[in-house]
PDB file of C-alpha atoms in Angstrom:
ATOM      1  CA  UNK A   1      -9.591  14.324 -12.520  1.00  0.00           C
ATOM      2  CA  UNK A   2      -7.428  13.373  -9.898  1.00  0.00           C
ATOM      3  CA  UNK A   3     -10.277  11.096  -8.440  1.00  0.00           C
ATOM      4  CA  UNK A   4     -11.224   9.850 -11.658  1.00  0.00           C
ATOM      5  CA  UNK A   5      -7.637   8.425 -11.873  1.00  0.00           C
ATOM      6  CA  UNK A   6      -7.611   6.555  -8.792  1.00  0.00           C
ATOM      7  CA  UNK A   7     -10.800   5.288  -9.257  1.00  0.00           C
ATOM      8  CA  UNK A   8     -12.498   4.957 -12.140  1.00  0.00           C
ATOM      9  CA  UNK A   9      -9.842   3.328 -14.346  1.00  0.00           C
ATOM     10  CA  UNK A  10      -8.154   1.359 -11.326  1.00  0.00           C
ATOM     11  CA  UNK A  11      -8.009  -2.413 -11.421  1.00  0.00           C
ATOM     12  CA  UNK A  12      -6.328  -2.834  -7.990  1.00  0.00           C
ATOM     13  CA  UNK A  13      -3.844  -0.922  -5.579  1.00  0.00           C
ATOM     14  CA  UNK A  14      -1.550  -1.283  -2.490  1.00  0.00           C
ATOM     15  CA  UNK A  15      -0.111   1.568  -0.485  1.00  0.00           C
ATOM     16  CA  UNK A  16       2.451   2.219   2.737  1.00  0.00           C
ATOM     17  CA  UNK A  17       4.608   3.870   4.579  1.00  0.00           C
ATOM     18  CA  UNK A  18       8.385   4.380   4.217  1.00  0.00           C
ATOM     19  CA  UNK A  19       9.341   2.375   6.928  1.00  0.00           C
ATOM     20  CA  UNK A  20       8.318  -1.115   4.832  1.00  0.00           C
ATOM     21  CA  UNK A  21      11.027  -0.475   2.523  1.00  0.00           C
ATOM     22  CA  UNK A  22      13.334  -1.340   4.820  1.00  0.00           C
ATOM     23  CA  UNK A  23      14.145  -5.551   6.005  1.00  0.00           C
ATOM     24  CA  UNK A  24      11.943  -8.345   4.393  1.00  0.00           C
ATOM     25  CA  UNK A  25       9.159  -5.854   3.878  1.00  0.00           C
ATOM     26  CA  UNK A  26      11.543  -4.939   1.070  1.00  0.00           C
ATOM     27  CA  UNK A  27      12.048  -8.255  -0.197  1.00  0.00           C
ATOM     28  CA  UNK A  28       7.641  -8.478  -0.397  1.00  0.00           C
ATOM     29  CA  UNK A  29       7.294  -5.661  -1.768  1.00  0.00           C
ATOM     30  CA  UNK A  30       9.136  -6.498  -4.503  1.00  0.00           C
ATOM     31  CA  UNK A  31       7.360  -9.707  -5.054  1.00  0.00           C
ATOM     32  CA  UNK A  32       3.948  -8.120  -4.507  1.00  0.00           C
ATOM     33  CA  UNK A  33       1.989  -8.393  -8.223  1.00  0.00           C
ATOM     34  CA  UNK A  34       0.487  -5.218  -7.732  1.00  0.00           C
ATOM     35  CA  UNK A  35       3.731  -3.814  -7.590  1.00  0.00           C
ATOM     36  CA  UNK A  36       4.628  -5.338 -10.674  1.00  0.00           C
ATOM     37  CA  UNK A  37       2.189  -4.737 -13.007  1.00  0.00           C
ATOM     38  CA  UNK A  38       2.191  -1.130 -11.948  1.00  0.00           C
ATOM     39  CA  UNK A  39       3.438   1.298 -14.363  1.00  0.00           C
ATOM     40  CA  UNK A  40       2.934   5.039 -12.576  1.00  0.00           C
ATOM     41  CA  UNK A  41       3.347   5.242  -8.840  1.00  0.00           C
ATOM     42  CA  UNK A  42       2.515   8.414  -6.657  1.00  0.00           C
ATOM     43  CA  UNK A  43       3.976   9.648  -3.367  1.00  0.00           C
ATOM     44  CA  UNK A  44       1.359  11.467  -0.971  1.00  0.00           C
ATOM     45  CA  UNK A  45       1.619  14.035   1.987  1.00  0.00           C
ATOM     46  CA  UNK A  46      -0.991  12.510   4.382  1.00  0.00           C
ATOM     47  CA  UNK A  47      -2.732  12.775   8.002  1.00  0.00           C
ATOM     48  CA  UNK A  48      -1.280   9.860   9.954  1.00  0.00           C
ATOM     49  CA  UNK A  49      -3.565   7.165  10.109  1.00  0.00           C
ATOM     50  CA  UNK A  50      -4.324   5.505  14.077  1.00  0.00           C
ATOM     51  CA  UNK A  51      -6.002   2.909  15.651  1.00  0.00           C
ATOM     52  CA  UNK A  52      -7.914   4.815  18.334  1.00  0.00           C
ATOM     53  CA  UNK A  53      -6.330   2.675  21.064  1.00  0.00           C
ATOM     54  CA  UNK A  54      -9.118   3.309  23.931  1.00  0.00           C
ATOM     55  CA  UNK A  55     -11.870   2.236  21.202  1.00  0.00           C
ATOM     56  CA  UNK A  56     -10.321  -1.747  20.508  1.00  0.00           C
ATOM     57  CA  UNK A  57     -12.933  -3.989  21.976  1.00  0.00           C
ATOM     58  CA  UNK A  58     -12.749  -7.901  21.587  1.00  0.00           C
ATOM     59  CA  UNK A  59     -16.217  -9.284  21.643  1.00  0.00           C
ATOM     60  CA  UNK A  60     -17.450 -12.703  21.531  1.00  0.00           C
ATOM     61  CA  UNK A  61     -16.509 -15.427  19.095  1.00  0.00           C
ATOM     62  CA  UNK A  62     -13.313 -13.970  17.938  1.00  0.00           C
ATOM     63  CA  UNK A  63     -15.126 -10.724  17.016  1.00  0.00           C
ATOM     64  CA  UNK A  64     -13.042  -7.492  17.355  1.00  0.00           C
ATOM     65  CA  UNK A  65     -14.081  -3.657  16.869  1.00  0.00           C
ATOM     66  CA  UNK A  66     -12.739  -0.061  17.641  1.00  0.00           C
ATOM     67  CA  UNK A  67     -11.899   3.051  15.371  1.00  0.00           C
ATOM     68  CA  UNK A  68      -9.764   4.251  13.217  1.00  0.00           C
ATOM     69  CA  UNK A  69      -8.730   7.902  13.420  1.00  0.00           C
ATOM     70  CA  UNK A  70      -7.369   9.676   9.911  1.00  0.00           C
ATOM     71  CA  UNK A  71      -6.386  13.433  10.574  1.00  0.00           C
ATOM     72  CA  UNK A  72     -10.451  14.745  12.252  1.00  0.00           C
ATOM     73  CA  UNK A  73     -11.531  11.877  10.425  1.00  0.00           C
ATOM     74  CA  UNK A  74     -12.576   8.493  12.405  1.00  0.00           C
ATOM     75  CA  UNK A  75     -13.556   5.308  11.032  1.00  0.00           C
ATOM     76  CA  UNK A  76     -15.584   2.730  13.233  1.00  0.00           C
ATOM     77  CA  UNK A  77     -14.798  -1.317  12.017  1.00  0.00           C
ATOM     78  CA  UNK A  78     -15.766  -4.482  13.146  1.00  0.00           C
ATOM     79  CA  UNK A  79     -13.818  -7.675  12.298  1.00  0.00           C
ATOM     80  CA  UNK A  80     -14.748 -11.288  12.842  1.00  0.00           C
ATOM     81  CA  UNK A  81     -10.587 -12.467  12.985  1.00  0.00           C
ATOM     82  CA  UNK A  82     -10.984 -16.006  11.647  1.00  0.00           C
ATOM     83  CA  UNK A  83     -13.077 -14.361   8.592  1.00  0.00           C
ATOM     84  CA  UNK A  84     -10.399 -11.849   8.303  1.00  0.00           C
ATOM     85  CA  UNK A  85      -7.457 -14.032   8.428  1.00  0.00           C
ATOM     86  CA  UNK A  86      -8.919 -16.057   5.535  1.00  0.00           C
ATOM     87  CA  UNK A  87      -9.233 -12.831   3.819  1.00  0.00           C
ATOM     88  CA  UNK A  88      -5.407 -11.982   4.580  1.00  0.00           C
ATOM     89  CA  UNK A  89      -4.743 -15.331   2.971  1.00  0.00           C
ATOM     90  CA  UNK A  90      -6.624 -14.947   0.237  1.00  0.00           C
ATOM     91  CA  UNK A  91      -4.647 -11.387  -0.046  1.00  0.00           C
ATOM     92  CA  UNK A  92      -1.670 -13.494   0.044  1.00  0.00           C
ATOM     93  CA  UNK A  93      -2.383 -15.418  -2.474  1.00  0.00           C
ATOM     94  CA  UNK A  94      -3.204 -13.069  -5.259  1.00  0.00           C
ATOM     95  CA  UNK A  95       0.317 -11.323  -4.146  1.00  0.00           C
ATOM     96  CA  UNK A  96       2.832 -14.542  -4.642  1.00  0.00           C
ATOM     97  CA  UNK A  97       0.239 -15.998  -7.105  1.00  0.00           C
ATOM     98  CA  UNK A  98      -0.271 -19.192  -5.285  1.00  0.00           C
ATOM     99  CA  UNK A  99       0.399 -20.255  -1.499  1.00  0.00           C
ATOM    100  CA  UNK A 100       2.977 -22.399  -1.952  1.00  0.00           C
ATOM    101  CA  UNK A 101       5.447 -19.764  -3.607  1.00  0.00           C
ATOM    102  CA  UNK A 102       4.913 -17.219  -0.398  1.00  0.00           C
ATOM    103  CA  UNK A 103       5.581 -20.214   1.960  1.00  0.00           C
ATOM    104  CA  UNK A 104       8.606 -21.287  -0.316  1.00  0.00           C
ATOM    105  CA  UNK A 105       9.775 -17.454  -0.194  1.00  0.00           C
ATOM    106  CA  UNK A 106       9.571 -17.209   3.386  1.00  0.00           C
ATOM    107  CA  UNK A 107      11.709 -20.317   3.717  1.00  0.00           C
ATOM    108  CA  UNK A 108      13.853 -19.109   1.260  1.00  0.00           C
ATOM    109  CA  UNK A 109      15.241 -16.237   3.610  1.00  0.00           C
ATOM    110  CA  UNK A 110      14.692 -18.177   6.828  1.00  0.00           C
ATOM    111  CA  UNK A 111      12.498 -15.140   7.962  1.00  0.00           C
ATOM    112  CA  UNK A 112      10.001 -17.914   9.626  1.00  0.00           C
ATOM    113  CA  UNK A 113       8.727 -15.086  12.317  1.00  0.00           C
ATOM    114  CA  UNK A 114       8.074 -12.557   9.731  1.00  0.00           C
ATOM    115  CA  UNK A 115       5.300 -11.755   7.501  1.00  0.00           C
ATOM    116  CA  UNK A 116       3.795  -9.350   4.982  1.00  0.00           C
ATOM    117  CA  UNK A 117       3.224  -5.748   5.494  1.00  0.00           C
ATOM    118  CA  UNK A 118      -0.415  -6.366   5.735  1.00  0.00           C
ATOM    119  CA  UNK A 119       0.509  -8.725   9.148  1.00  0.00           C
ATOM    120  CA  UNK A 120       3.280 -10.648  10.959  1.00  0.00           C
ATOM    121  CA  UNK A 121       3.252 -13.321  13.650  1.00  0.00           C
ATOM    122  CA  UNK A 122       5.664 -13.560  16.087  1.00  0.00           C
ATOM    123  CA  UNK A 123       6.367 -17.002  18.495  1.00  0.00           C
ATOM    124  CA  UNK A 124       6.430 -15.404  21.667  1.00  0.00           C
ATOM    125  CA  UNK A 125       2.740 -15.857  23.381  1.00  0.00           C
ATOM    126  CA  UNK A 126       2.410 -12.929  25.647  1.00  0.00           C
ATOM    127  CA  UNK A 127      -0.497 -10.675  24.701  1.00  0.00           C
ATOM    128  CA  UNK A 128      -4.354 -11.345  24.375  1.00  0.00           C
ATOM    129  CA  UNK A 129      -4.799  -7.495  23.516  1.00  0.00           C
ATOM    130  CA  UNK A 130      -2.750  -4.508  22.871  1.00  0.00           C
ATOM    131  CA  UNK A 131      -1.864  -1.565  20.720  1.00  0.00           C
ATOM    132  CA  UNK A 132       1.377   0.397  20.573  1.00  0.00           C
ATOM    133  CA  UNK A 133       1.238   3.872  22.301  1.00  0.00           C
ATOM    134  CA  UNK A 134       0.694   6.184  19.317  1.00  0.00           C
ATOM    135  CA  UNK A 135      -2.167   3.120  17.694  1.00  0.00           C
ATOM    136  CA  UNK A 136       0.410   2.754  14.691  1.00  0.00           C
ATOM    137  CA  UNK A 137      -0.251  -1.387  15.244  1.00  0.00           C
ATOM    138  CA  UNK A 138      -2.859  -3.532  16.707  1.00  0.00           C
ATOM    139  CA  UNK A 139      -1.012  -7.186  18.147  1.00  0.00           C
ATOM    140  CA  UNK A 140      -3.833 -10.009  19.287  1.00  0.00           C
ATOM    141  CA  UNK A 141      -3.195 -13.293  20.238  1.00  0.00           C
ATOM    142  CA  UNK A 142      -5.138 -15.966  18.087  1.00  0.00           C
ATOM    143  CA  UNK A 143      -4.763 -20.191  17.650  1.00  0.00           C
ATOM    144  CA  UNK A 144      -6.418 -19.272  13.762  1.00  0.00           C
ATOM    145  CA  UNK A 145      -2.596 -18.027  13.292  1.00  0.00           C
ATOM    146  CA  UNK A 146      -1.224 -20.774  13.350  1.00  0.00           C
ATOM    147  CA  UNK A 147      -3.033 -22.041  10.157  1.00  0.00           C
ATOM    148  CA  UNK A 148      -1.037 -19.984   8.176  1.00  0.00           C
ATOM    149  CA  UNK A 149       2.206 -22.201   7.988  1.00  0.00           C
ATOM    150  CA  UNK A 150       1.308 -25.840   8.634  1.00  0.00           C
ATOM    151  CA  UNK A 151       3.511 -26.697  11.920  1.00  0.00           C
ATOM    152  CA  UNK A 152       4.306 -23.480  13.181  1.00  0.00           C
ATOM    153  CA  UNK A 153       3.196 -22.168  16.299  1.00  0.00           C
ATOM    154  CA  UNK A 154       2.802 -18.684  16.630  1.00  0.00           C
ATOM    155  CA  UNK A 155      -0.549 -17.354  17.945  1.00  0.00           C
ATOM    156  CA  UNK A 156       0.580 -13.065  17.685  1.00  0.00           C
ATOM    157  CA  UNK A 157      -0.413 -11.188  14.804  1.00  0.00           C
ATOM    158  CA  UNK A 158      -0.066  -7.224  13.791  1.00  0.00           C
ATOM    159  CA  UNK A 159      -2.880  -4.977  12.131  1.00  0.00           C
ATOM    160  CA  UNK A 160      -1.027  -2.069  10.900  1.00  0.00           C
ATOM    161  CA  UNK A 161      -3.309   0.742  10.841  1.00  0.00           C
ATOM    162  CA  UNK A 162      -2.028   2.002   7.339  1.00  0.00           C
ATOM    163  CA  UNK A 163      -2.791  -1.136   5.566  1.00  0.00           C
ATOM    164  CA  UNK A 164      -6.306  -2.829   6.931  1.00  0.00           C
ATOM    165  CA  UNK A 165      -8.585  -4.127   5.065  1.00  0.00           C
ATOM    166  CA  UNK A 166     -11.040  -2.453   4.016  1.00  0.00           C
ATOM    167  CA  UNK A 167     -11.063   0.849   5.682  1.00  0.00           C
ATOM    168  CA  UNK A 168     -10.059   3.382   3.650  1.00  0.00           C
ATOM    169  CA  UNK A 169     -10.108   3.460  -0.033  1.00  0.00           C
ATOM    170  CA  UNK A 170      -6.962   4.904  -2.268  1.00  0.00           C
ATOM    171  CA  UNK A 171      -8.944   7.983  -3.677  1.00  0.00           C
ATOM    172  CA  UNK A 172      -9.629   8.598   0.284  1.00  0.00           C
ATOM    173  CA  UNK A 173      -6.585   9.285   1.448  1.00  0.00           C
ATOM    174  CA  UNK A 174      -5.148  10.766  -1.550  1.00  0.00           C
ATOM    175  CA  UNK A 175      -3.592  13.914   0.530  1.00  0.00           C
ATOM    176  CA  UNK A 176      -0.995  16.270  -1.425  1.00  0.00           C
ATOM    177  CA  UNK A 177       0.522  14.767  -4.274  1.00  0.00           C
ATOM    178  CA  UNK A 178       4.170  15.801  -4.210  1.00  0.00           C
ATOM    179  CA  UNK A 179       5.765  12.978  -6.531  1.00  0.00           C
ATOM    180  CA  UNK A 180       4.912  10.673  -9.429  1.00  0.00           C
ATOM    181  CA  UNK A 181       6.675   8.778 -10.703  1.00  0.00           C
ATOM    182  CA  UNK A 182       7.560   5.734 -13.361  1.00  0.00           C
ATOM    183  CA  UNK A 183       6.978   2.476 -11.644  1.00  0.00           C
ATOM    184  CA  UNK A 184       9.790   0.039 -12.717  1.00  0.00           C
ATOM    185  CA  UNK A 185      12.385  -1.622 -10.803  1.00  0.00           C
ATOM    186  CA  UNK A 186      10.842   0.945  -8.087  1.00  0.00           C
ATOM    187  CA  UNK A 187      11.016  -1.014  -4.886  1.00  0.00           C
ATOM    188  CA  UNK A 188      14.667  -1.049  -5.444  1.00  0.00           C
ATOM    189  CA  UNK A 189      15.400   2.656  -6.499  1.00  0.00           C
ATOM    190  CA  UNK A 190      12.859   3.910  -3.403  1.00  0.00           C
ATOM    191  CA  UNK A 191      15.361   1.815  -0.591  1.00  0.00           C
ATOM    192  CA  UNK A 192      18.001   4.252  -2.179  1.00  0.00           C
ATOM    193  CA  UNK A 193      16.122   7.565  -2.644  1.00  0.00           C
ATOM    194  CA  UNK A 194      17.472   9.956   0.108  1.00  0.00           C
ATOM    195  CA  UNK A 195      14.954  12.575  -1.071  1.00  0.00           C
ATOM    196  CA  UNK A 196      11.663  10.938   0.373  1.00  0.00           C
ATOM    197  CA  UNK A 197      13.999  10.509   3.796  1.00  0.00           C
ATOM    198  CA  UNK A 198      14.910  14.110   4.151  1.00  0.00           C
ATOM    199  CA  UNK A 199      11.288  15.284   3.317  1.00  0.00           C
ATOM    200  CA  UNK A 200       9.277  12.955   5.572  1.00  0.00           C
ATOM    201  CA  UNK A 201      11.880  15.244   8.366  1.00  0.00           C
ATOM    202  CA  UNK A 202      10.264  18.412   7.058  1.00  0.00           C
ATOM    203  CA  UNK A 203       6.492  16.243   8.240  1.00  0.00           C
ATOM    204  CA  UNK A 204       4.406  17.415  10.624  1.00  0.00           C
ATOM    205  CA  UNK A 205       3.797  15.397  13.207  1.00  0.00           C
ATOM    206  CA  UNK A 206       0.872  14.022  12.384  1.00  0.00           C
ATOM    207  CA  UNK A 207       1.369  13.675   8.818  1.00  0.00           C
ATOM    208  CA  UNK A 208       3.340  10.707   7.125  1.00  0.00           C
ATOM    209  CA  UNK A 209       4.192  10.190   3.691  1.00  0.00           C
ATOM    210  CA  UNK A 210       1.790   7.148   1.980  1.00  0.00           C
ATOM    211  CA  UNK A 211       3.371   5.536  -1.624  1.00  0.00           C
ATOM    212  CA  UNK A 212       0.715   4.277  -4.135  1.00  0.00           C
ATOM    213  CA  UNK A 213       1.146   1.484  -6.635  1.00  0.00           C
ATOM    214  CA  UNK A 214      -2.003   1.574  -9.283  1.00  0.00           C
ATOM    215  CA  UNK A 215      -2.440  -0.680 -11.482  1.00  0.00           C
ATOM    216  CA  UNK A 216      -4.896   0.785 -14.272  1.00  0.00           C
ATOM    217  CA  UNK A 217      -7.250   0.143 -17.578  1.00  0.00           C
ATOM    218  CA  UNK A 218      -4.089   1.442 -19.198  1.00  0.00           C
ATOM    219  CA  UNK A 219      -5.941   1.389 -23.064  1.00  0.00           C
ATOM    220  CA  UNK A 220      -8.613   3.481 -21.535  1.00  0.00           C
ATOM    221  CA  UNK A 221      -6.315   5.801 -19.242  1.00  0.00           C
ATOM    222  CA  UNK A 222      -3.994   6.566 -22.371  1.00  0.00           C
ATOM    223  CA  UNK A 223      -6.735   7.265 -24.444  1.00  0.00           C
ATOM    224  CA  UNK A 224      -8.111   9.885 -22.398  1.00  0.00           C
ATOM    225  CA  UNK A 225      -4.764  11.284 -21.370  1.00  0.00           C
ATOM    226  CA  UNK A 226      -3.684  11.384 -24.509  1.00  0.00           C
ATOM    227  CA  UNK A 227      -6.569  12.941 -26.504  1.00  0.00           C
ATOM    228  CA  UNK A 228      -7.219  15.957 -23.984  1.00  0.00           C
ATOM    229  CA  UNK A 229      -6.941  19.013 -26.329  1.00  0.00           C
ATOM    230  CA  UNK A 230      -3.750  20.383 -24.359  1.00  0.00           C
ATOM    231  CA  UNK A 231      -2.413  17.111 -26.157  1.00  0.00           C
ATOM    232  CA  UNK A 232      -3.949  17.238 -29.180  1.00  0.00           C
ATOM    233  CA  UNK A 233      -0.638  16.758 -30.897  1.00  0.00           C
ATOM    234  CA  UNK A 234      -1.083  13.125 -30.755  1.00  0.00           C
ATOM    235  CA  UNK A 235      -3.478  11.646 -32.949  1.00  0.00           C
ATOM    236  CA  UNK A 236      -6.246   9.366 -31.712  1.00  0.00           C
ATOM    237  CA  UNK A 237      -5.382   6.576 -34.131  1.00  0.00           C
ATOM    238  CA  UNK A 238      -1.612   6.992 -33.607  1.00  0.00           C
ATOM    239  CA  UNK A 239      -2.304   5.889 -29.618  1.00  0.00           C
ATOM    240  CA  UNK A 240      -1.514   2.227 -30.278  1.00  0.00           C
ATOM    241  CA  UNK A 241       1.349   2.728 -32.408  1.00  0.00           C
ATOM    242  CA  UNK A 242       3.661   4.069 -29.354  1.00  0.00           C
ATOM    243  CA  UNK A 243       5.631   1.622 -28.317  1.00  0.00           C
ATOM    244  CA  UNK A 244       4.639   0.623 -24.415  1.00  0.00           C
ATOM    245  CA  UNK A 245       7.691   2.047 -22.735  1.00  0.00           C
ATOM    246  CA  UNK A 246       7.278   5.425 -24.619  1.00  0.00           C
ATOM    247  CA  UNK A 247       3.528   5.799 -23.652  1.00  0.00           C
ATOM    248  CA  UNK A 248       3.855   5.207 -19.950  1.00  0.00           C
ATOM    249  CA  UNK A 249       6.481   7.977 -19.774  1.00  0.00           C
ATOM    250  CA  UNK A 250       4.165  10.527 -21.890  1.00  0.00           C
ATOM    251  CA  UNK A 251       1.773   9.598 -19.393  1.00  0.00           C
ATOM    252  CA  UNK A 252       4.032  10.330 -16.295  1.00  0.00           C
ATOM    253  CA  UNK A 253       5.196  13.788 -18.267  1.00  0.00           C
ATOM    254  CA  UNK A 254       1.214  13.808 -18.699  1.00  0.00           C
ATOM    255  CA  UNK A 255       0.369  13.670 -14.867  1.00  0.00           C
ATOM    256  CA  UNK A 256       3.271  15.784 -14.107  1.00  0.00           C
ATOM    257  CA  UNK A 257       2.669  18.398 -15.898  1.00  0.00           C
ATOM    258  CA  UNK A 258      -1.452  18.100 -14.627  1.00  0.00           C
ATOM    259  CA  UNK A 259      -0.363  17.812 -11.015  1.00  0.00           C
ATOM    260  CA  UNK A 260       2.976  19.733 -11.052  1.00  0.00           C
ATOM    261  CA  UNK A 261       3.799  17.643  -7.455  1.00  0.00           C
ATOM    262  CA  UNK A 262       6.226  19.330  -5.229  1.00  0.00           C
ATOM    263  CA  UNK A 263       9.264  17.040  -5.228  1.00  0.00           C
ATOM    264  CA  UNK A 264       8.943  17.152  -9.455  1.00  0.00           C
ATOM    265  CA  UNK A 265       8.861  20.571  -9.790  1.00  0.00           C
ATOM    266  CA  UNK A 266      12.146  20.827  -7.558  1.00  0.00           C
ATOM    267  CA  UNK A 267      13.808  18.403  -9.360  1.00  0.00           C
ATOM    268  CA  UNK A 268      13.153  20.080 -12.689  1.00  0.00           C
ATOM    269  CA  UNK A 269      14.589  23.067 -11.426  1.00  0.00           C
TER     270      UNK A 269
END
């Protein structure tokens, strides 16, 4: 089942690490549409995900290729930049909804050198190649950045491992479940929550906690959640009568209950 939730009723999805709800990562996140429209978020234990820094190769015609390492796992890629950098755009796009409202938020906080969590550029001009020591990052140096804001000139952009395209589907680094959670007003309420804080310090050190934002088929997701036979209580034709609100948190009680994540179980007792 727990497959069959991230995947086969899922529409689309965005996922990182607790570090981007801190800064103007915060201030994206909230904006991000995904994040939105989600209703049910979940909080996973996972295997730290690297670039494999001795693997980065930059080939010909703005080609670029290496590994990815996930726990024993390793993933090989291969990116042509300016192809990729269109598809960041296009990435941006869907988040803000058009170009021209990202653009206007960036001005908006005068955060000109900063950019999503999927990239940033920065103005200095000082590396062709690199990777930080533990691969969290990948910075190259390209003149296709500077498309990205008409008139300004930064050519340095950052891959963060956790959050390139492409790699690694959500369903593949689902990990242990230890929180789920209602999904509104969340960016917010997770900047404050000392609880994720104080349990990513009980991590391993190659583990990292990952939080998911789904957003689902929710007609066909209630309707099999809610006519399971542990839940027979609620009647079939009934479904659509619940009132929105009141059916996303049977469906978190739902999943909870299913799941029975680590940090909910605490908190119920």
């Amino acid at each position: 089942m727990q497959e069959k939730i991230f995947h086969s009723y899922m529409k689309s999805s965005i996922f990182f690490t607790l570090e981007k709800l801190r800064d103007i990562n915060y201030q994206l996140l909230k904006e991000h549409n995904i994040v939105k429209s989600s209703n049910i978020y979940f909080v996973t234990k996972v295997k730290k995900m690297r670039f494999d820094v001795s693997s980065i190769n930059f080939g010909f015609n703005y080609n670029i290729k290496g590994k990815l390492k996930y726990g024993n796992r390793i993933k090989k890629f291969e990116y042509s930049i300016p192809n990729l950098l269109f598809s960041l755009d296009i990435e941006l796009q869907n988040t803000f909804g058009n170009w021209k409202k990202y653009v206007k938020f960036l001005y908006s906080y005068n955060k000109k050198d900063y950019y999503p969590i999927f990239y940033k550029f920065k103005k200095e001009h000082i590396l062709s190649e690199k990777t930080n020591s533990d691969g969290k990052y990948l910075v190259i140096d390209s003149g296709f950045a500077k498309r990205a804001i008409e008139g300004h000139d930064s050519n340095e952009i950052f891959f963060y491992a956790d959050n390139i395209f492409g790699l690694l589907e959500p369903f593949e680094i689902l990990g242990e479940l230890i929180y789920i959670g209602r999904s509104q007003d969340v960016i917010k309420r997770l900047s404050k929550h000392e609880k994720f804080r104080n349990f990513s310090l009980e991590l391993n050190d190659d583990e990292e906690l990952l939080f998911h934002f789904l957003e689902f088929e929710d007609e066909k997701i209630e309707k099999e959640l809610f006519t399971k036979k542990n839940f027979s209580f609620i009647i079939r034709d009934f479904v659509d009568e619940i009132e929105k609100e009141n059916r996303i948190k049977i469906i978190e009680a739902i999943l909870i209950n299913y799941f029975k994540p680590t940090i909910n179980i605490k908190e119920k007792k």
